[in-house]
mmCIF file of N, CA and C in Angstrom:
data_model
loop_
_atom_site.group_PDB
_atom_site.id
_atom_site.type_symbol
_atom_site.label_atom_id
_atom_site.label_comp_id
_atom_site.label_asym_id
_atom_site.label_seq_id
_atom_site.Cartn_x
_atom_site.Cartn_y
_atom_site.Cartn_z
ATOM 1 N N UNK J 1 -0.386 -14.496 3.384
ATOM 2 C CA UNK J 1 0.855 -13.856 3.015
ATOM 3 C C UNK J 1 1.957 -14.921 3.014
ATOM 4 N N UNK J 2 2.766 -14.892 1.968
ATOM 5 C CA UNK J 2 3.822 -15.897 1.912
ATOM 6 C C UNK J 2 5.046 -15.475 2.741
ATOM 7 N N UNK J 3 5.948 -16.420 2.936
ATOM 8 C CA UNK J 3 7.128 -16.180 3.781
ATOM 9 C C UNK J 3 8.029 -15.086 3.218
ATOM 10 N N UNK J 4 8.129 -15.006 1.895
ATOM 11 C CA UNK J 4 8.997 -13.981 1.293
ATOM 12 C C UNK J 4 8.461 -12.574 1.538
ATOM 13 N N UNK J 5 7.161 -12.412 1.487
ATOM 14 C CA UNK J 5 6.574 -11.097 1.741
ATOM 15 C C UNK J 5 6.716 -10.741 3.224
ATOM 16 N N UNK J 6 6.510 -11.715 4.088
ATOM 17 C CA UNK J 6 6.712 -11.486 5.522
ATOM 18 C C UNK J 6 8.169 -11.092 5.795
ATOM 19 N N UNK J 7 9.098 -11.712 5.075
ATOM 20 C CA UNK J 7 10.515 -11.372 5.230
ATOM 21 C C UNK J 7 10.780 -9.940 4.781
ATOM 22 N N UNK J 8 10.151 -9.504 3.697
ATOM 23 C CA UNK J 8 10.307 -8.122 3.222
ATOM 24 C C UNK J 8 9.922 -7.156 4.348
ATOM 25 N N UNK J 9 8.780 -7.405 4.955
ATOM 26 C CA UNK J 9 8.309 -6.531 6.034
ATOM 27 C C UNK J 9 9.285 -6.569 7.209
ATOM 28 N N UNK J 10 9.749 -7.758 7.558
ATOM 29 C CA UNK J 10 10.682 -7.903 8.679
ATOM 30 C C UNK J 10 11.993 -7.173 8.406
ATOM 31 N N UNK J 11 12.483 -7.247 7.174
ATOM 32 C CA UNK J 11 13.732 -6.556 6.828
ATOM 33 C C UNK J 11 13.567 -5.038 6.923
ATOM 34 N N UNK J 12 12.441 -4.525 6.459
ATOM 35 C CA UNK J 12 12.176 -3.089 6.583
ATOM 36 C C UNK J 12 12.131 -2.688 8.054
ATOM 37 N N UNK J 13 11.466 -3.511 8.861
ATOM 38 C CA UNK J 13 11.323 -3.223 10.299
ATOM 39 C C UNK J 13 12.687 -3.309 10.996
ATOM 40 N N UNK J 14 13.378 -4.425 10.807
ATOM 41 C CA UNK J 14 14.648 -4.640 11.487
ATOM 42 C C UNK J 14 15.721 -3.644 11.049
ATOM 43 N N UNK J 15 15.643 -3.202 9.800
ATOM 44 C CA UNK J 15 16.613 -2.238 9.283
ATOM 45 C C UNK J 15 16.312 -0.808 9.687
ATOM 46 N N UNK J 16 15.199 -0.595 10.398
ATOM 47 C CA UNK J 16 14.844 0.749 10.836
ATOM 48 C C UNK J 16 14.311 1.641 9.731
ATOM 49 N N UNK J 17 13.958 1.061 8.592
ATOM 50 C CA UNK J 17 13.447 1.856 7.487
ATOM 51 C C UNK J 17 11.999 2.269 7.698
ATOM 52 N N UNK J 18 11.267 1.484 8.487
ATOM 53 C CA UNK J 18 9.874 1.815 8.776
ATOM 54 C C UNK J 18 9.626 1.680 10.266
ATOM 55 N N UNK J 19 8.672 2.424 10.736
ATOM 56 C CA UNK J 19 8.294 2.332 12.142
ATOM 57 C C UNK J 19 7.566 1.008 12.397
ATOM 58 N N UNK J 20 7.743 0.446 13.577
ATOM 59 C CA UNK J 20 7.069 -0.820 13.891
ATOM 60 C C UNK J 20 5.554 -0.742 13.720
ATOM 61 N N UNK J 21 4.956 0.373 14.115
ATOM 62 C CA UNK J 21 3.501 0.492 13.993
ATOM 63 C C UNK J 21 3.056 0.510 12.527
ATOM 64 N N UNK J 22 3.909 1.028 11.650
ATOM 65 C CA UNK J 22 3.606 1.015 10.219
ATOM 66 C C UNK J 22 3.685 -0.414 9.691
ATOM 67 N N UNK J 23 4.724 -1.140 10.072
ATOM 68 C CA UNK J 23 4.852 -2.533 9.648
ATOM 69 C C UNK J 23 3.659 -3.348 10.137
ATOM 70 N N UNK J 24 3.231 -3.112 11.356
ATOM 71 C CA UNK J 24 2.067 -3.825 11.902
ATOM 72 C C UNK J 24 0.801 -3.475 11.136
ATOM 73 N N UNK J 25 0.623 -2.198 10.826
ATOM 74 C CA UNK J 25 -0.561 -1.746 10.094
ATOM 75 C C UNK J 25 -0.611 -2.393 8.707
ATOM 76 N N UNK J 26 0.510 -2.334 7.988
ATOM 77 C CA UNK J 26 0.548 -2.891 6.636
ATOM 78 C C UNK J 26 0.344 -4.408 6.683
ATOM 79 N N UNK J 27 0.941 -5.065 7.649
ATOM 80 C CA UNK J 27 0.739 -6.514 7.800
ATOM 81 C C UNK J 27 -0.735 -6.829 7.988
ATOM 82 N N UNK J 28 -1.414 -6.080 8.830
ATOM 83 C CA UNK J 28 -2.844 -6.305 9.065
ATOM 84 C C UNK J 28 -3.656 -6.080 7.789
ATOM 85 N N UNK J 29 -3.304 -5.062 7.023
ATOM 86 C CA UNK J 29 -4.022 -4.800 5.770
ATOM 87 C C UNK J 29 -3.799 -5.937 4.773
ATOM 88 N N UNK J 30 -2.579 -6.436 4.687
ATOM 89 C CA UNK J 30 -2.282 -7.545 3.782
ATOM 90 C C UNK J 30 -3.010 -8.815 4.211
ATOM 91 N N UNK J 31 -3.055 -9.057 5.516
ATOM 92 C CA UNK J 31 -3.770 -10.226 6.021
ATOM 93 C C UNK J 31 -5.260 -10.129 5.719
ATOM 94 N N UNK J 32 -5.816 -8.938 5.797
ATOM 95 C CA UNK J 32 -7.231 -8.752 5.464
ATOM 96 C C UNK J 32 -7.478 -9.041 3.982
ATOM 97 N N UNK J 33 -6.575 -8.587 3.126
ATOM 98 C CA UNK J 33 -6.707 -8.875 1.699
ATOM 99 C C UNK J 33 -6.624 -10.376 1.440
ATOM 100 N N UNK J 34 -5.704 -11.045 2.105
ATOM 101 C CA UNK J 34 -5.565 -12.492 1.945
ATOM 102 C C UNK J 34 -6.822 -13.210 2.429
ATOM 103 N N UNK J 35 -7.396 -12.736 3.526
ATOM 104 C CA UNK J 35 -8.612 -13.353 4.066
ATOM 105 C C UNK J 35 -9.792 -13.213 3.100
ATOM 106 N N UNK J 36 -9.730 -12.195 2.248
ATOM 107 C CA UNK J 36 -10.780 -11.987 1.243
ATOM 108 C C UNK J 36 -10.530 -12.806 -0.020
ATOM 109 N N UNK J 37 -9.453 -13.574 -0.029
ATOM 110 C CA UNK J 37 -9.177 -14.412 -1.182
ATOM 111 C C UNK J 37 -8.169 -13.855 -2.167
ATOM 112 N N UNK J 38 -7.585 -12.718 -1.850
ATOM 113 C CA UNK J 38 -6.564 -12.164 -2.730
ATOM 114 C C UNK J 38 -5.283 -12.971 -2.580
ATOM 115 N N UNK J 39 -4.531 -13.080 -3.658
ATOM 116 C CA UNK J 39 -3.270 -13.816 -3.674
ATOM 117 C C UNK J 39 -2.159 -12.862 -3.218
ATOM 118 N N UNK J 40 -1.927 -12.807 -1.918
ATOM 119 C CA UNK J 40 -0.988 -11.851 -1.324
ATOM 120 C C UNK J 40 0.356 -12.551 -1.129
ATOM 121 N N UNK J 41 1.260 -12.306 -2.081
ATOM 122 C CA UNK J 41 2.591 -12.909 -2.050
ATOM 123 C C UNK J 41 3.638 -11.845 -2.359
ATOM 124 N N UNK J 42 4.888 -12.217 -2.225
ATOM 125 C CA UNK J 42 5.977 -11.320 -2.608
ATOM 126 C C UNK J 42 5.815 -10.888 -4.063
ATOM 127 N N UNK J 43 5.463 -11.827 -4.925
ATOM 128 C CA UNK J 43 5.349 -11.513 -6.352
ATOM 129 C C UNK J 43 4.176 -10.592 -6.661
ATOM 130 N N UNK J 44 3.055 -10.759 -5.961
ATOM 131 C CA UNK J 44 1.857 -9.981 -6.277
ATOM 132 C C UNK J 44 1.718 -8.710 -5.451
ATOM 133 N N UNK J 45 2.324 -8.671 -4.266
ATOM 134 C CA UNK J 45 2.097 -7.533 -3.367
ATOM 135 C C UNK J 45 3.382 -6.917 -2.813
ATOM 136 N N UNK J 46 4.529 -7.312 -3.337
ATOM 137 C CA UNK J 46 5.785 -6.763 -2.835
ATOM 138 C C UNK J 46 5.889 -5.259 -3.013
ATOM 139 N N UNK J 47 5.559 -4.772 -4.205
ATOM 140 C CA UNK J 47 5.649 -3.333 -4.463
ATOM 141 C C UNK J 47 4.607 -2.565 -3.660
ATOM 142 N N UNK J 48 3.411 -3.096 -3.566
ATOM 143 C CA UNK J 48 2.366 -2.492 -2.736
ATOM 144 C C UNK J 48 2.851 -2.343 -1.302
ATOM 145 N N UNK J 49 3.442 -3.398 -0.783
ATOM 146 C CA UNK J 49 3.909 -3.422 0.602
ATOM 147 C C UNK J 49 4.976 -2.357 0.838
ATOM 148 N N UNK J 50 5.988 -2.342 -0.002
ATOM 149 C CA UNK J 50 7.073 -1.370 0.161
ATOM 150 C C UNK J 50 6.571 0.060 0.015
ATOM 151 N N UNK J 51 5.770 0.294 -1.004
ATOM 152 C CA UNK J 51 5.268 1.636 -1.271
ATOM 153 C C UNK J 51 4.458 2.156 -0.081
ATOM 154 N N UNK J 52 3.537 1.343 0.411
ATOM 155 C CA UNK J 52 2.683 1.782 1.506
ATOM 156 C C UNK J 52 3.485 1.989 2.791
ATOM 157 N N UNK J 53 4.396 1.076 3.094
ATOM 158 C CA UNK J 53 5.199 1.237 4.315
ATOM 159 C C UNK J 53 6.043 2.500 4.258
ATOM 160 N N UNK J 54 6.663 2.763 3.119
ATOM 161 C CA UNK J 54 7.528 3.941 3.013
ATOM 162 C C UNK J 54 6.708 5.234 3.033
ATOM 163 N N UNK J 55 5.578 5.252 2.352
ATOM 164 C CA UNK J 55 4.747 6.461 2.338
ATOM 165 C C UNK J 55 4.248 6.793 3.744
ATOM 166 N N UNK J 56 3.760 5.794 4.455
ATOM 167 C CA UNK J 56 3.262 6.042 5.815
ATOM 168 C C UNK J 56 4.384 6.473 6.747
ATOM 169 N N UNK J 57 5.549 5.882 6.604
ATOM 170 C CA UNK J 57 6.685 6.269 7.440
ATOM 171 C C UNK J 57 7.105 7.698 7.151
ATOM 172 N N UNK J 58 7.152 8.069 5.872
ATOM 173 C CA UNK J 58 7.512 9.457 5.526
ATOM 174 C C UNK J 58 6.516 10.438 6.156
ATOM 175 N N UNK J 59 5.243 10.116 6.073
ATOM 176 C CA UNK J 59 4.231 11.001 6.656
ATOM 177 C C UNK J 59 4.415 11.127 8.168
ATOM 178 N N UNK J 60 4.625 10.007 8.841
ATOM 179 C CA UNK J 60 4.793 10.039 10.298
ATOM 180 C C UNK J 60 6.076 10.752 10.711
ATOM 181 N N UNK J 61 7.073 10.731 9.830
ATOM 182 C CA UNK J 61 8.328 11.433 10.112
ATOM 183 C C UNK J 61 8.261 12.903 9.728
ATOM 184 N N UNK J 62 7.101 13.351 9.240
ATOM 185 C CA UNK J 62 6.920 14.753 8.894
ATOM 186 C C UNK J 62 7.501 15.144 7.552
ATOM 187 N N UNK J 63 7.841 14.160 6.733
ATOM 188 C CA UNK J 63 8.384 14.452 5.407
ATOM 189 C C UNK J 63 7.225 14.659 4.436
ATOM 190 N N UNK J 64 7.349 15.650 3.564
ATOM 191 C CA UNK J 64 6.262 15.881 2.607
ATOM 192 C C UNK J 64 6.223 14.799 1.537
ATOM 193 N N UNK J 65 5.040 14.534 1.069
ATOM 194 C CA UNK J 65 4.855 13.647 -0.075
ATOM 195 C C UNK J 65 4.281 14.510 -1.180
ATOM 196 N N UNK J 66 5.044 14.634 -2.239
ATOM 197 C CA UNK J 66 4.659 15.531 -3.319
ATOM 198 C C UNK J 66 3.606 14.914 -4.218
ATOM 199 N N UNK J 67 2.809 15.785 -4.812
ATOM 200 C CA UNK J 67 1.871 15.339 -5.825
ATOM 201 C C UNK J 67 2.684 14.972 -7.066
ATOM 202 N N UNK J 68 2.167 14.060 -7.871
ATOM 203 C CA UNK J 68 2.893 13.578 -9.032
ATOM 204 C C UNK J 68 2.302 14.159 -10.313
ATOM 205 N N UNK J 69 3.134 14.362 -11.292
ATOM 206 C CA UNK J 69 2.666 14.877 -12.579
ATOM 207 C C UNK J 69 1.756 13.894 -13.289
ATOM 208 N N UNK J 70 1.816 12.658 -12.895
ATOM 209 C CA UNK J 70 1.010 11.617 -13.550
ATOM 210 C C UNK J 70 -0.342 11.409 -12.878
ATOM 211 N N UNK J 71 -0.709 12.268 -11.930
ATOM 212 C CA UNK J 71 -1.965 12.070 -11.202
ATOM 213 C C UNK J 71 -3.168 11.905 -12.121
ATOM 214 N N UNK J 72 -3.271 12.720 -13.172
ATOM 215 C CA UNK J 72 -4.414 12.621 -14.074
ATOM 216 C C UNK J 72 -4.415 11.292 -14.817
ATOM 217 N N UNK J 73 -3.240 10.843 -15.236
ATOM 218 C CA UNK J 73 -3.141 9.562 -15.936
ATOM 219 C C UNK J 73 -3.521 8.408 -15.003
ATOM 220 N N UNK J 74 -3.056 8.473 -13.768
ATOM 221 C CA UNK J 74 -3.368 7.420 -12.797
ATOM 222 C C UNK J 74 -4.870 7.397 -12.530
ATOM 223 N N UNK J 75 -5.448 8.566 -12.337
ATOM 224 C CA UNK J 75 -6.891 8.639 -12.086
ATOM 225 C C UNK J 75 -7.678 8.077 -13.267
ATOM 226 N N UNK J 76 -7.237 8.347 -14.488
ATOM 227 C CA UNK J 76 -7.913 7.820 -15.670
ATOM 228 C C UNK J 76 -7.810 6.298 -15.708
ATOM 229 N N UNK J 77 -6.651 5.769 -15.384
ATOM 230 C CA UNK J 77 -6.460 4.315 -15.355
ATOM 231 C C UNK J 77 -7.373 3.670 -14.312
ATOM 232 N N UNK J 78 -7.568 4.356 -13.213
ATOM 233 C CA UNK J 78 -8.380 3.807 -12.125
ATOM 234 C C UNK J 78 -9.883 3.867 -12.403
ATOM 235 N N UNK J 79 -10.285 4.584 -13.434
ATOM 236 C CA UNK J 79 -11.714 4.705 -13.748
ATOM 237 C C UNK J 79 -12.352 3.333 -13.972
ATOM 238 N N UNK J 80 -11.558 2.370 -14.452
ATOM 239 C CA UNK J 80 -12.073 1.023 -14.697
ATOM 240 C C UNK J 80 -11.975 0.119 -13.472
ATOM 241 N N UNK J 81 -11.519 0.659 -12.352
ATOM 242 C CA UNK J 81 -11.308 -0.143 -11.140
ATOM 243 C C UNK J 81 -11.884 0.551 -9.903
ATOM 244 N N UNK J 82 -13.198 0.802 -9.905
ATOM 245 C CA UNK J 82 -13.790 1.526 -8.770
ATOM 246 C C UNK J 82 -13.638 0.796 -7.438
ATOM 247 N N UNK J 83 -13.612 -0.536 -7.471
ATOM 248 C CA UNK J 83 -13.456 -1.292 -6.231
ATOM 249 C C UNK J 83 -12.069 -1.080 -5.628
ATOM 250 N N UNK J 84 -11.056 -0.954 -6.472
ATOM 251 C CA UNK J 84 -9.693 -0.709 -5.978
ATOM 252 C C UNK J 84 -9.583 0.697 -5.386
ATOM 253 N N UNK J 85 -10.255 1.647 -6.013
ATOM 254 C CA UNK J 85 -10.246 3.023 -5.496
ATOM 255 C C UNK J 85 -10.947 3.073 -4.142
ATOM 256 N N UNK J 86 -12.088 2.398 -4.042
ATOM 257 C CA UNK J 86 -12.825 2.374 -2.771
ATOM 258 C C UNK J 86 -11.971 1.737 -1.683
ATOM 259 N N UNK J 87 -11.311 0.637 -1.998
ATOM 260 C CA UNK J 87 -10.456 -0.036 -1.013
ATOM 261 C C UNK J 87 -9.285 0.855 -0.613
ATOM 262 N N UNK J 88 -8.688 1.542 -1.573
ATOM 263 C CA UNK J 88 -7.573 2.446 -1.278
ATOM 264 C C UNK J 88 -8.026 3.552 -0.323
ATOM 265 N N UNK J 89 -9.210 4.075 -0.544
ATOM 266 C CA UNK J 89 -9.735 5.120 0.351
ATOM 267 C C UNK J 89 -9.992 4.567 1.756
ATOM 268 N N UNK J 90 -10.459 3.324 1.833
ATOM 269 C CA UNK J 90 -10.675 2.689 3.138
ATOM 270 C C UNK J 90 -9.350 2.500 3.880
ATOM 271 N N UNK J 91 -8.332 2.036 3.169
ATOM 272 C CA UNK J 91 -7.007 1.853 3.786
ATOM 273 C C UNK J 91 -6.476 3.206 4.246
ATOM 274 N N UNK J 92 -6.625 4.222 3.412
ATOM 275 C CA UNK J 92 -6.153 5.562 3.768
ATOM 276 C C UNK J 92 -6.874 6.086 5.010
ATOM 277 N N UNK J 93 -8.167 5.834 5.098
ATOM 278 C CA UNK J 93 -8.933 6.280 6.269
ATOM 279 C C UNK J 93 -8.461 5.556 7.526
ATOM 280 N N UNK J 94 -8.207 4.252 7.403
ATOM 281 C CA UNK J 94 -7.697 3.512 8.560
ATOM 282 C C UNK J 94 -6.311 4.004 8.959
ATOM 283 N N UNK J 95 -5.469 4.307 7.989
ATOM 284 C CA UNK J 95 -4.122 4.813 8.289
ATOM 285 C C UNK J 95 -4.208 6.155 9.019
ATOM 286 N N UNK J 96 -5.117 6.992 8.594
ATOM 287 C CA UNK J 96 -5.282 8.288 9.252
ATOM 288 C C UNK J 96 -5.790 8.097 10.676
ATOM 289 N N UNK J 97 -6.743 7.188 10.848
ATOM 290 C CA UNK J 97 -7.319 6.961 12.166
ATOM 291 C C UNK J 97 -6.392 6.265 13.134
ATOM 292 N N UNK J 98 -5.706 5.252 12.666
ATOM 293 C CA UNK J 98 -4.864 4.443 13.561
ATOM 294 C C UNK J 98 -3.451 4.992 13.724
ATOM 295 N N UNK J 99 -2.927 5.599 12.664
ATOM 296 C CA UNK J 99 -1.536 6.056 12.716
ATOM 297 C C UNK J 99 -1.408 7.575 12.731
ATOM 298 N N UNK J 100 -2.469 8.265 12.356
ATOM 299 C CA UNK J 100 -2.379 9.714 12.231
ATOM 300 C C UNK J 100 -1.646 10.132 10.965
ATOM 301 N N UNK J 101 -1.613 9.249 9.974
ATOM 302 C CA UNK J 101 -0.931 9.512 8.710
ATOM 303 C C UNK J 101 -1.972 9.663 7.615
ATOM 304 N N UNK J 102 -2.199 10.889 7.181
ATOM 305 C CA UNK J 102 -3.192 11.169 6.153
ATOM 306 C C UNK J 102 -2.525 11.137 4.778
ATOM 307 N N UNK J 103 -2.821 10.092 4.017
ATOM 308 C CA UNK J 103 -2.237 9.956 2.681
ATOM 309 C C UNK J 103 -2.845 10.990 1.736
ATOM 310 N N UNK J 104 -2.000 11.700 0.985
ATOM 311 C CA UNK J 104 -2.537 12.631 -0.009
ATOM 312 C C UNK J 104 -3.196 11.875 -1.161
ATOM 313 N N UNK J 105 -3.994 12.584 -1.932
ATOM 314 C CA UNK J 105 -4.756 11.965 -3.018
ATOM 315 C C UNK J 105 -3.856 11.202 -3.992
ATOM 316 N N UNK J 106 -2.689 11.722 -4.302
ATOM 317 C CA UNK J 106 -1.812 11.024 -5.240
ATOM 318 C C UNK J 106 -1.384 9.671 -4.690
ATOM 319 N N UNK J 107 -1.131 9.586 -3.392
ATOM 320 C CA UNK J 107 -0.757 8.301 -2.785
ATOM 321 C C UNK J 107 -1.946 7.351 -2.743
ATOM 322 N N UNK J 108 -3.132 7.875 -2.505
ATOM 323 C CA UNK J 108 -4.335 7.043 -2.529
ATOM 324 C C UNK J 108 -4.511 6.458 -3.927
ATOM 325 N N UNK J 109 -4.264 7.278 -4.950
ATOM 326 C CA UNK J 109 -4.379 6.784 -6.323
ATOM 327 C C UNK J 109 -3.362 5.684 -6.614
ATOM 328 N N UNK J 110 -2.112 5.879 -6.191
ATOM 329 C CA UNK J 110 -1.102 4.844 -6.414
ATOM 330 C C UNK J 110 -1.448 3.571 -5.644
ATOM 331 N N UNK J 111 -1.963 3.723 -4.447
ATOM 332 C CA UNK J 111 -2.413 2.569 -3.678
ATOM 333 C C UNK J 111 -3.526 1.852 -4.443
ATOM 334 N N UNK J 112 -4.429 2.621 -5.025
ATOM 335 C CA UNK J 112 -5.496 2.048 -5.838
ATOM 336 C C UNK J 112 -4.952 1.249 -7.013
ATOM 337 N N UNK J 113 -3.914 1.766 -7.667
ATOM 338 C CA UNK J 113 -3.297 1.019 -8.770
ATOM 339 C C UNK J 113 -2.724 -0.307 -8.289
ATOM 340 N N UNK J 114 -2.002 -0.267 -7.175
ATOM 341 C CA UNK J 114 -1.451 -1.503 -6.617
ATOM 342 C C UNK J 114 -2.565 -2.507 -6.303
ATOM 343 N N UNK J 115 -3.647 -2.017 -5.730
ATOM 344 C CA UNK J 115 -4.764 -2.899 -5.366
ATOM 345 C C UNK J 115 -5.469 -3.449 -6.612
ATOM 346 N N UNK J 116 -5.558 -2.646 -7.653
ATOM 347 C CA UNK J 116 -6.168 -3.120 -8.914
ATOM 348 C C UNK J 116 -5.322 -4.241 -9.514
ATOM 349 N N UNK J 117 -4.011 -4.068 -9.497
ATOM 350 C CA UNK J 117 -3.117 -5.107 -10.030
ATOM 351 C C UNK J 117 -3.236 -6.379 -9.188
ATOM 352 N N UNK J 118 -3.276 -6.219 -7.865
ATOM 353 C CA UNK J 118 -3.407 -7.371 -6.981
ATOM 354 C C UNK J 118 -4.709 -8.123 -7.288
ATOM 355 N N UNK J 119 -5.794 -7.397 -7.477
ATOM 356 C CA UNK J 119 -7.076 -8.029 -7.771
ATOM 357 C C UNK J 119 -7.014 -8.793 -9.103
ATOM 358 N N UNK J 120 -6.327 -8.228 -10.082
ATOM 359 C CA UNK J 120 -6.220 -8.899 -11.378
ATOM 360 C C UNK J 120 -5.374 -10.158 -11.311
ATOM 361 N N UNK J 121 -4.430 -10.196 -10.380
ATOM 362 C CA UNK J 121 -3.538 -11.345 -10.255
ATOM 363 C C UNK J 121 -4.076 -12.412 -9.312
ATOM 364 N N UNK J 122 -5.217 -12.152 -8.718
ATOM 365 C CA UNK J 122 -5.813 -13.090 -7.765
ATOM 366 C C UNK J 122 -6.906 -13.895 -8.439
ATOM 367 N N UNK J 123 -7.095 -15.144 -8.017
ATOM 368 C CA UNK J 123 -8.127 -15.984 -8.632
ATOM 369 C C UNK J 123 -9.511 -15.347 -8.601
ATOM 370 N N UNK J 124 -9.824 -14.649 -7.508
ATOM 371 C CA UNK J 124 -11.143 -14.015 -7.387
ATOM 372 C C UNK J 124 -11.222 -12.729 -8.197
ATOM 373 N N UNK J 125 -10.048 -12.225 -8.656
ATOM 374 C CA UNK J 125 -10.010 -10.946 -9.366
ATOM 375 C C UNK J 125 -10.209 -11.144 -10.804
#
């Protein structure tokens, strides 16, 4: 993870926008992706980072996360990226287990899109 992405996480944490445990969870997930050879930087994973931190924080704060009208379109786009969908489901399962935050299917799909883009932007992807 590059310094700019680490700064993004720190700003969210220090500003009180996300819970510390969420920032720690997302940091660990990003580090795991980097360890697998993914290019995890502000440019490649900034939106993924913000989206996941905010979604998990909303869930832990008891705020509803609505289903999106684009769910079918997102699912169709993900048909060509089964590895990203599998990874998104794994991250969602870990979030539920470690944080007690169960991501709805629409959020899992959006996470899958972010992961598919990250894989395409990485040398191994």
